[in-house]
Amino acid sequence: MSSPSSILDMLSISPPGWGGVLITGAFATLFISFGAYLFGMVLGLFGALGKLSGFAPLQYALNVYTTIVRAVPELILIVSLYYAGTDGLNRILAMAGLGPVEVNGLVAAIAVLGFVQGAYMTEVLRGAILAIPVGQLEAAKSFGMRPGLRFRRIVLPALIPNALPGFANLWMSVIKDSALIAVVGYQELALAARVAASNTKQYMVFFLAAAALYLVITILSNLLFSALEAYFRRGQRPVA
Amino acid sequence: MDFSWIFEYQDLLLYGAFLTCLLLTISVTLGFALAILLAIAQVGRGSIARWLSKSYCTFFRGTPLLIQLWLIYYGLGSYLPHIPGLRSSFLWPVLREGLFFAALALTLNFAAYQGEILRGAMLAVPKGELEAARAVGMSPWMILRRIWLPRAIRIGLPTFAGEVVLQLKATPIVFSVTVMDLYGAAYKIRQDTLLVYEPLLLVTVFYVSLTFLITQGFQKLENAIPVRR
């Protein structure tokens, strides 16, 4: 064990200290998570609309997607998609007569995590859309709103409060899942902490520091989501 | 697709599957026991106990399992040899293994999620039933044992099934602390044979089948306990 002052030295932002590496890692974690979250949300929106479209082959394909992604351990999904994605891309490029590319770790991480998020988002959004009272949609139809306008003016504003609790859970889970990216070697917060810890042999200090950074992120996100939900539920009657 | 390696690595795979099941069983049973204490602390009157339990749940639910695992394996593990007498004690062969730290991390993590669910379930038990129990003269301990906990567990049962499946899906990361569980076995096969997809596909089938068994088992359990609707 070492004295408190040397621990502070090790955590200082500027280079002999490793604080800067950890902070950079935390931003990488936030960036990956946010990118994957947005990508997942887009996938999920199309997935939910597809599942509710009534077109059987599409519904079947989407059911396969959501079931498999939710049944297979995240680590296995991330590792296999990471390799399969890079491999598949290079095969397509080879067929087009181009040489192989080194896939950017950041892009791969966002794509892989986003693909996993998309399956959960599909279910959250499907539930949120189904929870909209049918009468509201019928009223919009009877006013002569076209599907596009109806979606933008009625469905979207009505589904957001229903979907927010699910969105909050998924944001927490993508932050924690992003640590798994460390296993395939992209340096975000978890891997940054590991590098710092193995260089200084102060495992306890650096993993606790990383845990503290994750906690700050999750606690602040919690506050943000409560505020968002209060905002989007304005004017609604409180439940019970 | 080439699966000719299966027989060569049969023992490794079977042992890996055994370790995965062992880790799941240990962390779910011990974690559940700890979760009961956490939930009681949070619905009880002691403000220190409530605060401790709340902070525990916030920490373990707010940080990634991977960090907790590394914190326990590398962090705690680096202090253990300095405790006098521990090295020569009979516990040392167990404490030296990655398996011990993996089981510890998974248990502590599971307890935090499960404790929060159980707390909600305990609060969902109808007040009238607890009052009735008090009215017939049961002591607080007996109310807890005979009425409050059994009712809460029944209420939370559908959620527990989901938690156990999530726990199963969390186990593969123990390979990062040298535990040769099923995923660890697949990882080693990949390194030896340079086959990427086949070993992963095989273990995926195992995880998905085990998920199916767990959900079926909980369904049976739910049906076995009669409820009035």
PDB file of N, CA, C and O in Angstrom, chain A residues 62 78 160:
ATOM      1  N   LEU A  62     -37.463  -9.758 -38.190  1.00  0.00           N
ATOM      2  CA  LEU A  62     -37.182  -8.910 -37.028  1.00  0.00           C
ATOM      3  C   LEU A  62     -37.292  -9.703 -35.727  1.00  0.00           C
ATOM      4  O   LEU A  62     -36.546  -9.460 -34.777  1.00  0.00           O
ATOM      5  N   ILE A  78     -20.458  -9.376 -29.115  1.00  0.00           N
ATOM      6  CA  ILE A  78     -19.519  -8.313 -29.434  1.00  0.00           C
ATOM      7  C   ILE A  78     -18.283  -8.878 -30.114  1.00  0.00           C
ATOM      8  O   ILE A  78     -17.850  -8.383 -31.156  1.00  0.00           O
ATOM      9  N   ILE A 160     -42.895   9.101 -26.674  1.00  0.00           N
ATOM     10  CA  ILE A 160     -41.678   9.439 -25.915  1.00  0.00           C
ATOM     11  C   ILE A 160     -41.830   9.215 -24.406  1.00  0.00           C
ATOM     12  O   ILE A 160     -41.011   8.521 -23.807  1.00  0.00           O
TER      13      ILE A 160
END
